Amino acid sequence: MKRWLPRLDRVAVLADISLAAAAKAHAVLPESAAWPMRLNDLGPHAPVMLWARGEPSLLSQASLAVVGARACTSYGTYVTADLVSSACAAGITITSGAAYGIDAVAHRAALAAEAPTIAVLAGGVDRPYPSAHGALLEKIASTGVVCSEVVPGTAPTRWRFLQRNRIIAALSQATLITEAGLRSGSLNTAGHSAEIGRPLGVVPGPVTSPASLGCHRLIREYGATLISNGADLRELLGLSDLEVLNASEAGGLSANGVDQPRESAMHRRVIDALPLRGWQTVAVTARTAGADVEEVSAALAELELLGCVVRRETPNGGDVQWSQKRGE
């Protein structure tokens, strides 16, 4: 009470409500039908309430927390997109923190799969952070939900990033770390997951990569489950054979529960149409591939997420150009 009494200000509360209304944010209370009961596993550390933009009911859906390094590698980007796609095909919602690196890849992979995704922010839901992810957060809010425990208008601070990690862990059935260094903040999320008994999955990386040292430590010292493919991930999530079969019939998995190759026929046609050296526009690529521009644009966006192609902006607002990604 000594901490809260100085902050009891009716005028400030009304200002907070006005900011929330302007941002089209919902107040989700423990008494609300949309309150995610999994947050109660945090006990006395559960948030008092959540502010949410988007569809609050998604907060209670089956979800997987995907977190990792901000300075992720092409390996981390590829494996994150691949595993997120597998989870989405099985009907799982993706939860992350909208940061640079693995978080952003996880959200974008879910959006590319037309699956809902949840972004948990360290600041107010009306303050995109990082600011470069403003468009990404708007898209998440339009198809999923952006949430925070702090009032709209609140600036993110370092301790709030660590504090919000417990919400990411608690909202989800399990946590997956695809790439993390020894000092990565995602290890904090892993700790919260372990404390409340959530399954923890970790993707191993090259033993020479500093970006995977945190993952290896979690496997070696904390007994995290090693995840190397979609089948491992579905086992971590406890999906039944029936659920896997249903996902298979929806086109996401093969009949035996093993991922189908991600490279579709359209992906192969687009890659074959791109030059190994040099750059070309979507229109030229579509003509060479014998497909329409919209199909090729969608395929290029997916291939970029998978690390198979790269794009560059041309000066003076010219057409974006594409090329195959050459080996490092």
PDB file of C-alpha atoms in Angstrom, residues 29-309:
ATOM      1  CA  LEU A  29      -9.163  -8.176 -16.012  1.00  0.00           C
ATOM      2  CA  PRO A  30      -8.976 -11.478 -14.092  1.00  0.00           C
ATOM      3  CA  GLU A  31     -12.777 -11.379 -13.932  1.00  0.00           C
ATOM      4  CA  SER A  32     -13.068 -11.000 -17.732  1.00  0.00           C
ATOM      5  CA  ALA A  33     -14.134 -13.894 -19.939  1.00  0.00           C
ATOM      6  CA  ALA A  34     -11.037 -13.203 -22.058  1.00  0.00           C
ATOM      7  CA  TRP A  35      -8.619 -13.488 -19.109  1.00  0.00           C
ATOM      8  CA  PRO A  36      -6.021 -16.206 -19.885  1.00  0.00           C
ATOM      9  CA  MET A  37      -6.181 -18.578 -16.912  1.00  0.00           C
ATOM     10  CA  ARG A  38      -2.600 -19.753 -17.550  1.00  0.00           C
ATOM     11  CA  LEU A  39      -1.398 -16.410 -16.126  1.00  0.00           C
ATOM     12  CA  ASN A  40      -2.697 -17.508 -12.726  1.00  0.00           C
ATOM     13  CA  ASP A  41       0.190 -20.011 -12.599  1.00  0.00           C
ATOM     14  CA  LEU A  42       2.386 -17.010 -11.769  1.00  0.00           C
ATOM     15  CA  GLY A  43       0.688 -16.811  -8.388  1.00  0.00           C
ATOM     16  CA  PRO A  44       1.438 -13.522  -6.589  1.00  0.00           C
ATOM     17  CA  HIS A  45       3.533 -12.440  -9.578  1.00  0.00           C
ATOM     18  CA  ALA A  46       0.604 -12.570 -12.017  1.00  0.00           C
ATOM     19  CA  PRO A  47      -0.203  -9.221 -13.679  1.00  0.00           C
ATOM     20  CA  VAL A  48      -3.038  -7.223 -12.164  1.00  0.00           C
ATOM     21  CA  MET A  49      -4.549  -6.784 -15.632  1.00  0.00           C
ATOM     22  CA  LEU A  50      -3.623  -6.649 -19.309  1.00  0.00           C
ATOM     23  CA  TRP A  51      -4.189  -3.996 -21.947  1.00  0.00           C
ATOM     24  CA  ALA A  52      -4.785  -5.579 -25.343  1.00  0.00           C
ATOM     25  CA  ARG A  53      -5.121  -4.371 -28.925  1.00  0.00           C
ATOM     26  CA  GLY A  54      -6.717  -6.865 -31.266  1.00  0.00           C
ATOM     27  CA  GLU A  55      -8.717  -9.928 -30.244  1.00  0.00           C
ATOM     28  CA  PRO A  56      -8.283 -10.612 -26.489  1.00  0.00           C
ATOM     29  CA  SER A  57      -9.830 -14.100 -26.721  1.00  0.00           C
ATOM     30  CA  LEU A  58      -6.680 -15.257 -28.527  1.00  0.00           C
ATOM     31  CA  LEU A  59      -4.777 -14.895 -25.239  1.00  0.00           C
ATOM     32  CA  SER A  60      -6.407 -18.121 -24.037  1.00  0.00           C
ATOM     33  CA  GLN A  61      -5.703 -20.202 -27.139  1.00  0.00           C
ATOM     34  CA  ALA A  62      -3.089 -22.953 -27.317  1.00  0.00           C
ATOM     35  CA  SER A  63       0.174 -21.122 -27.898  1.00  0.00           C
ATOM     36  CA  LEU A  64       3.936 -21.554 -28.137  1.00  0.00           C
ATOM     37  CA  ALA A  65       6.397 -18.923 -26.911  1.00  0.00           C
ATOM     38  CA  VAL A  66       9.234 -18.473 -29.415  1.00  0.00           C
ATOM     39  CA  VAL A  67      12.130 -16.289 -28.298  1.00  0.00           C
ATOM     40  CA  GLY A  68      15.824 -15.904 -28.982  1.00  0.00           C
ATOM     41  CA  ALA A  69      18.730 -13.686 -29.894  1.00  0.00           C
ATOM     42  CA  ARG A  70      18.209 -10.182 -31.197  1.00  0.00           C
ATOM     43  CA  ALA A  71      21.351 -10.478 -33.315  1.00  0.00           C
ATOM     44  CA  CYS A  72      20.264 -13.732 -34.915  1.00  0.00           C
ATOM     45  CA  THR A  73      22.133 -15.481 -37.712  1.00  0.00           C
ATOM     46  CA  SER A  74      20.780 -16.771 -41.022  1.00  0.00           C
ATOM     47  CA  TYR A  75      20.698 -20.220 -39.392  1.00  0.00           C
ATOM     48  CA  GLY A  76      18.551 -18.907 -36.545  1.00  0.00           C
ATOM     49  CA  THR A  77      16.247 -17.140 -38.981  1.00  0.00           C
ATOM     50  CA  TYR A  78      15.762 -20.259 -41.100  1.00  0.00           C
ATOM     51  CA  VAL A  79      15.158 -22.711 -38.266  1.00  0.00           C
ATOM     52  CA  THR A  80      12.781 -20.298 -36.486  1.00  0.00           C
ATOM     53  CA  ALA A  81      10.670 -19.792 -39.607  1.00  0.00           C
ATOM     54  CA  ASP A  82      10.627 -23.534 -40.257  1.00  0.00           C
ATOM     55  CA  LEU A  83       9.550 -24.538 -36.745  1.00  0.00           C
ATOM     56  CA  VAL A  84       7.017 -21.713 -36.418  1.00  0.00           C
ATOM     57  CA  SER A  85       5.454 -22.790 -39.700  1.00  0.00           C
ATOM     58  CA  SER A  86       5.189 -26.355 -38.379  1.00  0.00           C
ATOM     59  CA  ALA A  87       3.557 -25.167 -35.140  1.00  0.00           C
ATOM     60  CA  CYS A  88       1.089 -22.955 -37.027  1.00  0.00           C
ATOM     61  CA  ALA A  89       0.153 -25.875 -39.302  1.00  0.00           C
ATOM     62  CA  ALA A  90      -0.848 -27.762 -36.149  1.00  0.00           C
ATOM     63  CA  GLY A  91      -3.121 -24.891 -35.044  1.00  0.00           C
ATOM     64  CA  ILE A  92      -0.788 -23.333 -32.462  1.00  0.00           C
ATOM     65  CA  THR A  93      -0.696 -19.574 -31.818  1.00  0.00           C
ATOM     66  CA  ILE A  94       2.779 -18.005 -31.617  1.00  0.00           C
ATOM     67  CA  THR A  95       3.690 -15.730 -28.689  1.00  0.00           C
ATOM     68  CA  SER A  96       6.789 -13.529 -28.642  1.00  0.00           C
ATOM     69  CA  GLY A  97       8.052 -10.082 -27.668  1.00  0.00           C
ATOM     70  CA  ALA A  98       8.224  -8.208 -31.012  1.00  0.00           C
ATOM     71  CA  ALA A  99      11.943  -7.453 -30.536  1.00  0.00           C
ATOM     72  CA  TYR A 100      14.541  -7.503 -33.290  1.00  0.00           C
ATOM     73  CA  GLY A 101      15.894 -10.884 -34.355  1.00  0.00           C
ATOM     74  CA  ILE A 102      14.185 -14.161 -33.472  1.00  0.00           C
ATOM     75  CA  ASP A 103      11.059 -12.466 -32.055  1.00  0.00           C
ATOM     76  CA  ALA A 104      10.378 -10.616 -35.292  1.00  0.00           C
ATOM     77  CA  VAL A 105      11.063 -13.720 -37.397  1.00  0.00           C
ATOM     78  CA  ALA A 106       8.600 -15.734 -35.288  1.00  0.00           C
ATOM     79  CA  HIS A 107       5.844 -13.124 -35.673  1.00  0.00           C
ATOM     80  CA  ARG A 108       6.436 -12.734 -39.413  1.00  0.00           C
ATOM     81  CA  ALA A 109       6.499 -16.489 -39.992  1.00  0.00           C
ATOM     82  CA  ALA A 110       3.153 -16.804 -38.195  1.00  0.00           C
ATOM     83  CA  LEU A 111       1.687 -13.976 -40.259  1.00  0.00           C
ATOM     84  CA  ALA A 112       3.011 -15.581 -43.452  1.00  0.00           C
ATOM     85  CA  ALA A 113       1.243 -18.796 -42.401  1.00  0.00           C
ATOM     86  CA  GLU A 114      -1.950 -16.755 -41.831  1.00  0.00           C
ATOM     87  CA  ALA A 115      -1.947 -17.868 -38.193  1.00  0.00           C
ATOM     88  CA  PRO A 116      -2.651 -15.668 -35.148  1.00  0.00           C
ATOM     89  CA  THR A 117       0.289 -14.359 -33.166  1.00  0.00           C
ATOM     90  CA  ILE A 118       0.585 -12.555 -29.813  1.00  0.00           C
ATOM     91  CA  ALA A 119       3.084  -9.762 -29.120  1.00  0.00           C
ATOM     92  CA  VAL A 120       3.805  -8.979 -25.452  1.00  0.00           C
ATOM     93  CA  LEU A 121       5.309  -5.499 -25.057  1.00  0.00           C
ATOM     94  CA  ALA A 122       7.451  -4.014 -22.294  1.00  0.00           C
ATOM     95  CA  GLY A 123       5.828  -0.595 -22.785  1.00  0.00           C
ATOM     96  CA  GLY A 124       2.313   0.579 -23.539  1.00  0.00           C
ATOM     97  CA  VAL A 125       0.368  -1.042 -26.372  1.00  0.00           C
ATOM     98  CA  ASP A 126       0.183   2.377 -28.044  1.00  0.00           C
ATOM     99  CA  ARG A 127       3.992   2.750 -28.127  1.00  0.00           C
ATOM    100  CA  PRO A 128       5.544   0.452 -30.747  1.00  0.00           C
ATOM    101  CA  TYR A 129       8.970  -0.715 -29.634  1.00  0.00           C
ATOM    102  CA  PRO A 130      11.244  -0.909 -31.435  1.00  0.00           C
ATOM    103  CA  SER A 131       9.753   1.912 -33.486  1.00  0.00           C
ATOM    104  CA  ALA A 132      10.875   0.201 -36.698  1.00  0.00           C
ATOM    105  CA  HIS A 133       8.356  -2.553 -35.908  1.00  0.00           C
ATOM    106  CA  GLY A 134       5.389  -0.183 -35.943  1.00  0.00           C
ATOM    107  CA  ALA A 135       3.959  -1.688 -39.143  1.00  0.00           C
ATOM    108  CA  LEU A 136       4.582  -5.226 -37.882  1.00  0.00           C
ATOM    109  CA  LEU A 137       2.736  -4.528 -34.627  1.00  0.00           C
ATOM    110  CA  GLU A 138      -0.179  -2.975 -36.514  1.00  0.00           C
ATOM    111  CA  LYS A 139      -0.472  -6.136 -38.594  1.00  0.00           C
ATOM    112  CA  ILE A 140      -0.286  -8.318 -35.485  1.00  0.00           C
ATOM    113  CA  ALA A 141      -3.050  -6.243 -33.853  1.00  0.00           C
ATOM    114  CA  SER A 142      -5.245  -6.607 -36.939  1.00  0.00           C
ATOM    115  CA  THR A 143      -5.064 -10.437 -37.015  1.00  0.00           C
ATOM    116  CA  GLY A 144      -3.855 -11.376 -33.508  1.00  0.00           C
ATOM    117  CA  VAL A 145      -3.275  -9.399 -30.332  1.00  0.00           C
ATOM    118  CA  VAL A 146      -0.722  -6.944 -28.927  1.00  0.00           C
ATOM    119  CA  CYS A 147      -0.754  -6.810 -25.127  1.00  0.00           C
ATOM    120  CA  SER A 148       1.019  -5.334 -22.118  1.00  0.00           C
ATOM    121  CA  GLU A 149       0.507  -5.146 -18.370  1.00  0.00           C
ATOM    122  CA  VAL A 150       1.496  -1.464 -18.207  1.00  0.00           C
ATOM    123  CA  VAL A 151      -0.866   1.386 -19.047  1.00  0.00           C
ATOM    124  CA  PRO A 152      -0.856   2.962 -22.530  1.00  0.00           C
ATOM    125  CA  GLY A 153       1.749   5.663 -22.895  1.00  0.00           C
ATOM    126  CA  THR A 154       4.292   3.875 -20.681  1.00  0.00           C
ATOM    127  CA  ALA A 155       7.832   3.871 -22.020  1.00  0.00           C
ATOM    128  CA  PRO A 156       9.709   0.536 -22.079  1.00  0.00           C
ATOM    129  CA  THR A 157      12.653   0.242 -19.688  1.00  0.00           C
ATOM    130  CA  ARG A 158      15.238  -2.473 -19.169  1.00  0.00           C
ATOM    131  CA  TRP A 159      13.574  -3.949 -16.080  1.00  0.00           C
ATOM    132  CA  ARG A 160      10.200  -3.962 -17.827  1.00  0.00           C
ATOM    133  CA  PHE A 161      11.659  -6.149 -20.601  1.00  0.00           C
ATOM    134  CA  LEU A 162      12.734  -8.695 -18.003  1.00  0.00           C
ATOM    135  CA  GLN A 163       9.374  -8.360 -16.242  1.00  0.00           C
ATOM    136  CA  ARG A 164       7.319  -8.973 -19.396  1.00  0.00           C
ATOM    137  CA  ASN A 165       9.230 -12.227 -20.045  1.00  0.00           C
ATOM    138  CA  ARG A 166       7.248 -13.968 -17.300  1.00  0.00           C
ATOM    139  CA  ILE A 167       4.036 -13.117 -19.187  1.00  0.00           C
ATOM    140  CA  ILE A 168       5.404 -14.534 -22.451  1.00  0.00           C
ATOM    141  CA  ALA A 169       6.264 -17.763 -20.612  1.00  0.00           C
ATOM    142  CA  ALA A 170       2.982 -18.006 -18.707  1.00  0.00           C
ATOM    143  CA  LEU A 171       0.708 -17.323 -21.698  1.00  0.00           C
ATOM    144  CA  SER A 172       2.149 -20.326 -23.536  1.00  0.00           C
ATOM    145  CA  GLN A 173       1.934 -24.091 -23.223  1.00  0.00           C
ATOM    146  CA  ALA A 174       5.672 -24.375 -23.885  1.00  0.00           C
ATOM    147  CA  THR A 175       8.664 -22.181 -24.692  1.00  0.00           C
ATOM    148  CA  LEU A 176      10.994 -22.651 -27.662  1.00  0.00           C
ATOM    149  CA  ILE A 177      14.397 -20.956 -27.872  1.00  0.00           C
ATOM    150  CA  THR A 178      15.851 -21.248 -31.343  1.00  0.00           C
ATOM    151  CA  GLU A 179      19.069 -19.266 -30.925  1.00  0.00           C
ATOM    152  CA  ALA A 180      20.556 -17.534 -27.874  1.00  0.00           C
ATOM    153  CA  GLY A 181      23.945 -16.357 -26.681  1.00  0.00           C
ATOM    154  CA  LEU A 182      25.168 -16.751 -23.119  1.00  0.00           C
ATOM    155  CA  ARG A 183      23.819 -13.320 -22.116  1.00  0.00           C
ATOM    156  CA  SER A 184      20.599 -13.409 -24.147  1.00  0.00           C
ATOM    157  CA  GLY A 185      17.455 -12.089 -22.450  1.00  0.00           C
ATOM    158  CA  SER A 186      15.631 -15.159 -23.757  1.00  0.00           C
ATOM    159  CA  LEU A 187      17.384 -17.186 -21.035  1.00  0.00           C
ATOM    160  CA  ASN A 188      15.343 -15.137 -18.560  1.00  0.00           C
ATOM    161  CA  THR A 189      12.169 -16.319 -20.313  1.00  0.00           C
ATOM    162  CA  ALA A 190      13.481 -19.884 -20.085  1.00  0.00           C
ATOM    163  CA  GLY A 191      13.913 -19.457 -16.344  1.00  0.00           C
ATOM    164  CA  HIS A 192      10.321 -18.278 -15.912  1.00  0.00           C
ATOM    165  CA  SER A 193       9.088 -21.246 -17.982  1.00  0.00           C
ATOM    166  CA  ALA A 194      10.983 -23.676 -15.762  1.00  0.00           C
ATOM    167  CA  GLU A 195       9.665 -22.029 -12.573  1.00  0.00           C
ATOM    168  CA  ILE A 196       6.025 -22.500 -13.540  1.00  0.00           C
ATOM    169  CA  GLY A 197       6.542 -25.976 -15.013  1.00  0.00           C
ATOM    170  CA  ARG A 198       6.238 -25.173 -18.704  1.00  0.00           C
ATOM    171  CA  PRO A 199       8.067 -27.499 -21.147  1.00  0.00           C
ATOM    172  CA  LEU A 200      11.226 -25.887 -22.522  1.00  0.00           C
ATOM    173  CA  GLY A 201      12.541 -26.728 -25.994  1.00  0.00           C
ATOM    174  CA  VAL A 202      15.872 -25.569 -27.386  1.00  0.00           C
ATOM    175  CA  VAL A 203      17.350 -25.763 -30.873  1.00  0.00           C
ATOM    176  CA  PRO A 204      21.058 -26.653 -30.953  1.00  0.00           C
ATOM    177  CA  GLY A 205      23.409 -24.768 -33.229  1.00  0.00           C
ATOM    178  CA  PRO A 206      26.986 -25.017 -34.490  1.00  0.00           C
ATOM    179  CA  VAL A 207      29.413 -25.479 -31.593  1.00  0.00           C
ATOM    180  CA  THR A 208      31.481 -22.646 -33.081  1.00  0.00           C
ATOM    181  CA  SER A 209      28.591 -20.160 -33.018  1.00  0.00           C
ATOM    182  CA  PRO A 210      28.456 -17.733 -30.046  1.00  0.00           C
ATOM    183  CA  ALA A 211      24.788 -17.181 -30.931  1.00  0.00           C
ATOM    184  CA  SER A 212      23.980 -20.757 -29.840  1.00  0.00           C
ATOM    185  CA  LEU A 213      26.050 -20.994 -26.647  1.00  0.00           C
ATOM    186  CA  GLY A 214      23.062 -20.133 -24.469  1.00  0.00           C
ATOM    187  CA  CYS A 215      21.003 -22.879 -26.145  1.00  0.00           C
ATOM    188  CA  HIS A 216      23.724 -25.457 -25.510  1.00  0.00           C
ATOM    189  CA  ARG A 217      23.936 -24.421 -21.868  1.00  0.00           C
ATOM    190  CA  LEU A 218      20.183 -24.880 -21.408  1.00  0.00           C
ATOM    191  CA  ILE A 219      20.397 -28.389 -22.875  1.00  0.00           C
ATOM    192  CA  ARG A 220      23.504 -29.392 -20.914  1.00  0.00           C
ATOM    193  CA  GLU A 221      22.804 -27.829 -17.503  1.00  0.00           C
ATOM    194  CA  TYR A 222      19.038 -27.395 -17.299  1.00  0.00           C
ATOM    195  CA  GLY A 223      17.691 -30.444 -19.084  1.00  0.00           C
ATOM    196  CA  ALA A 224      15.912 -28.575 -21.868  1.00  0.00           C
ATOM    197  CA  THR A 225      14.474 -30.755 -24.627  1.00  0.00           C
ATOM    198  CA  LEU A 226      16.497 -30.726 -27.841  1.00  0.00           C
ATOM    199  CA  ILE A 227      14.308 -29.708 -30.777  1.00  0.00           C
ATOM    200  CA  SER A 228      15.544 -30.451 -34.286  1.00  0.00           C
ATOM    201  CA  ASN A 229      12.368 -30.678 -36.372  1.00  0.00           C
ATOM    202  CA  GLY A 230       8.624 -30.211 -36.377  1.00  0.00           C
ATOM    203  CA  ALA A 231       7.954 -33.692 -34.992  1.00  0.00           C
ATOM    204  CA  ASP A 232      10.107 -32.905 -31.920  1.00  0.00           C
ATOM    205  CA  LEU A 233       8.223 -29.640 -31.446  1.00  0.00           C
ATOM    206  CA  ARG A 234       4.804 -31.265 -31.639  1.00  0.00           C
ATOM    207  CA  GLU A 235       5.937 -33.809 -29.046  1.00  0.00           C
ATOM    208  CA  LEU A 236       7.053 -30.947 -26.775  1.00  0.00           C
ATOM    209  CA  LEU A 237       3.599 -29.388 -27.153  1.00  0.00           C
ATOM    210  CA  GLY A 238       1.945 -32.699 -26.316  1.00  0.00           C
ATOM    211  CA  LEU A 239      -0.086 -32.820 -29.519  1.00  0.00           C
ATOM    212  CA  SER A 240      -1.960 -36.090 -29.954  1.00  0.00           C
ATOM    213  CA  ASP A 241      -1.820 -38.287 -33.048  1.00  0.00           C
ATOM    214  CA  LEU A 242      -5.371 -37.158 -33.886  1.00  0.00           C
ATOM    215  CA  GLU A 243      -4.338 -33.506 -33.804  1.00  0.00           C
ATOM    216  CA  VAL A 244      -1.350 -34.277 -36.024  1.00  0.00           C
ATOM    217  CA  LEU A 245      -3.624 -36.138 -38.439  1.00  0.00           C
ATOM    218  CA  ASN A 246      -6.025 -33.195 -38.544  1.00  0.00           C
ATOM    219  CA  ALA A 247      -3.118 -30.904 -39.355  1.00  0.00           C
ATOM    220  CA  SER A 248      -2.054 -33.353 -42.055  1.00  0.00           C
ATOM    221  CA  GLU A 249      -5.494 -33.216 -43.664  1.00  0.00           C
ATOM    222  CA  ALA A 250      -5.236 -29.414 -43.612  1.00  0.00           C
ATOM    223  CA  GLY A 251      -2.093 -29.712 -45.702  1.00  0.00           C
ATOM    224  CA  GLY A 252       0.569 -28.923 -43.111  1.00  0.00           C
ATOM    225  CA  LEU A 253       2.063 -32.365 -42.437  1.00  0.00           C
ATOM    226  CA  SER A 254       2.517 -35.721 -44.102  1.00  0.00           C
ATOM    227  CA  ALA A 255       0.422 -38.668 -42.940  1.00  0.00           C
ATOM    228  CA  ASN A 256       3.126 -40.007 -40.618  1.00  0.00           C
ATOM    229  CA  GLY A 257       3.502 -36.690 -38.815  1.00  0.00           C
ATOM    230  CA  VAL A 258       6.793 -35.751 -40.489  1.00  0.00           C
ATOM    231  CA  ASP A 259       7.062 -32.324 -42.060  1.00  0.00           C
ATOM    232  CA  GLN A 260       6.664 -32.146 -45.789  1.00  0.00           C
ATOM    233  CA  PRO A 261       9.512 -30.380 -47.589  1.00  0.00           C
ATOM    234  CA  ARG A 262       9.004 -26.649 -47.247  1.00  0.00           C
ATOM    235  CA  GLU A 263      10.027 -25.980 -50.824  1.00  0.00           C
ATOM    236  CA  SER A 264       6.788 -25.992 -52.794  1.00  0.00           C
ATOM    237  CA  ALA A 265       6.494 -26.252 -56.560  1.00  0.00           C
ATOM    238  CA  MET A 266       6.030 -22.476 -56.778  1.00  0.00           C
ATOM    239  CA  HIS A 267       9.109 -21.915 -54.621  1.00  0.00           C
ATOM    240  CA  ARG A 268      11.182 -24.072 -56.990  1.00  0.00           C
ATOM    241  CA  ARG A 269       9.884 -22.242 -60.044  1.00  0.00           C
ATOM    242  CA  VAL A 270      10.657 -18.844 -58.548  1.00  0.00           C
ATOM    243  CA  ILE A 271      14.160 -19.849 -57.440  1.00  0.00           C
ATOM    244  CA  ASP A 272      14.897 -21.294 -60.886  1.00  0.00           C
ATOM    245  CA  ALA A 273      13.732 -18.031 -62.455  1.00  0.00           C
ATOM    246  CA  LEU A 274      16.111 -15.888 -60.346  1.00  0.00           C
ATOM    247  CA  PRO A 275      19.705 -15.270 -61.424  1.00  0.00           C
ATOM    248  CA  LEU A 276      22.577 -16.683 -59.388  1.00  0.00           C
ATOM    249  CA  ARG A 277      24.413 -13.431 -59.995  1.00  0.00           C
ATOM    250  CA  GLY A 278      22.786 -10.064 -60.516  1.00  0.00           C
ATOM    251  CA  TRP A 279      19.274  -8.872 -59.699  1.00  0.00           C
ATOM    252  CA  GLN A 280      15.861  -8.757 -61.340  1.00  0.00           C
ATOM    253  CA  THR A 281      12.392  -7.395 -60.640  1.00  0.00           C
ATOM    254  CA  VAL A 282       9.265  -9.313 -59.663  1.00  0.00           C
ATOM    255  CA  ALA A 283       7.774  -8.704 -63.110  1.00  0.00           C
ATOM    256  CA  VAL A 284      10.759 -10.266 -64.914  1.00  0.00           C
ATOM    257  CA  THR A 285      10.800 -13.169 -62.439  1.00  0.00           C
ATOM    258  CA  ALA A 286       7.076 -13.796 -62.968  1.00  0.00           C
ATOM    259  CA  ARG A 287       7.523 -13.798 -66.753  1.00  0.00           C
ATOM    260  CA  THR A 288      10.433 -16.239 -66.532  1.00  0.00           C
ATOM    261  CA  ALA A 289       8.614 -18.507 -64.060  1.00  0.00           C
ATOM    262  CA  GLY A 290       5.386 -18.470 -66.074  1.00  0.00           C
ATOM    263  CA  ALA A 291       3.319 -17.295 -63.092  1.00  0.00           C
ATOM    264  CA  ASP A 292       1.376 -14.167 -62.227  1.00  0.00           C
ATOM    265  CA  VAL A 293       3.000 -11.315 -60.328  1.00  0.00           C
ATOM    266  CA  GLU A 294       0.935 -11.756 -57.150  1.00  0.00           C
ATOM    267  CA  GLU A 295       1.869 -15.444 -56.832  1.00  0.00           C
ATOM    268  CA  VAL A 296       5.541 -14.665 -57.366  1.00  0.00           C
ATOM    269  CA  SER A 297       5.480 -11.750 -54.882  1.00  0.00           C
ATOM    270  CA  ALA A 298       4.012 -14.018 -52.190  1.00  0.00           C
ATOM    271  CA  ALA A 299       6.529 -16.770 -52.930  1.00  0.00           C
ATOM    272  CA  LEU A 300       9.446 -14.318 -52.788  1.00  0.00           C
ATOM    273  CA  ALA A 301       8.295 -13.044 -49.384  1.00  0.00           C
ATOM    274  CA  GLU A 302       8.202 -16.616 -48.054  1.00  0.00           C
ATOM    275  CA  LEU A 303      11.584 -17.476 -49.584  1.00  0.00           C
ATOM    276  CA  GLU A 304      13.125 -14.353 -48.063  1.00  0.00           C
ATOM    277  CA  LEU A 305      11.867 -15.447 -44.655  1.00  0.00           C
ATOM    278  CA  LEU A 306      13.456 -18.861 -45.233  1.00  0.00           C
ATOM    279  CA  GLY A 307      16.767 -17.252 -46.168  1.00  0.00           C
ATOM    280  CA  CYS A 308      16.722 -18.511 -49.779  1.00  0.00           C
ATOM    281  CA  VAL A 309      16.552 -15.149 -51.570  1.00  0.00           C
TER     282      VAL A 309
END
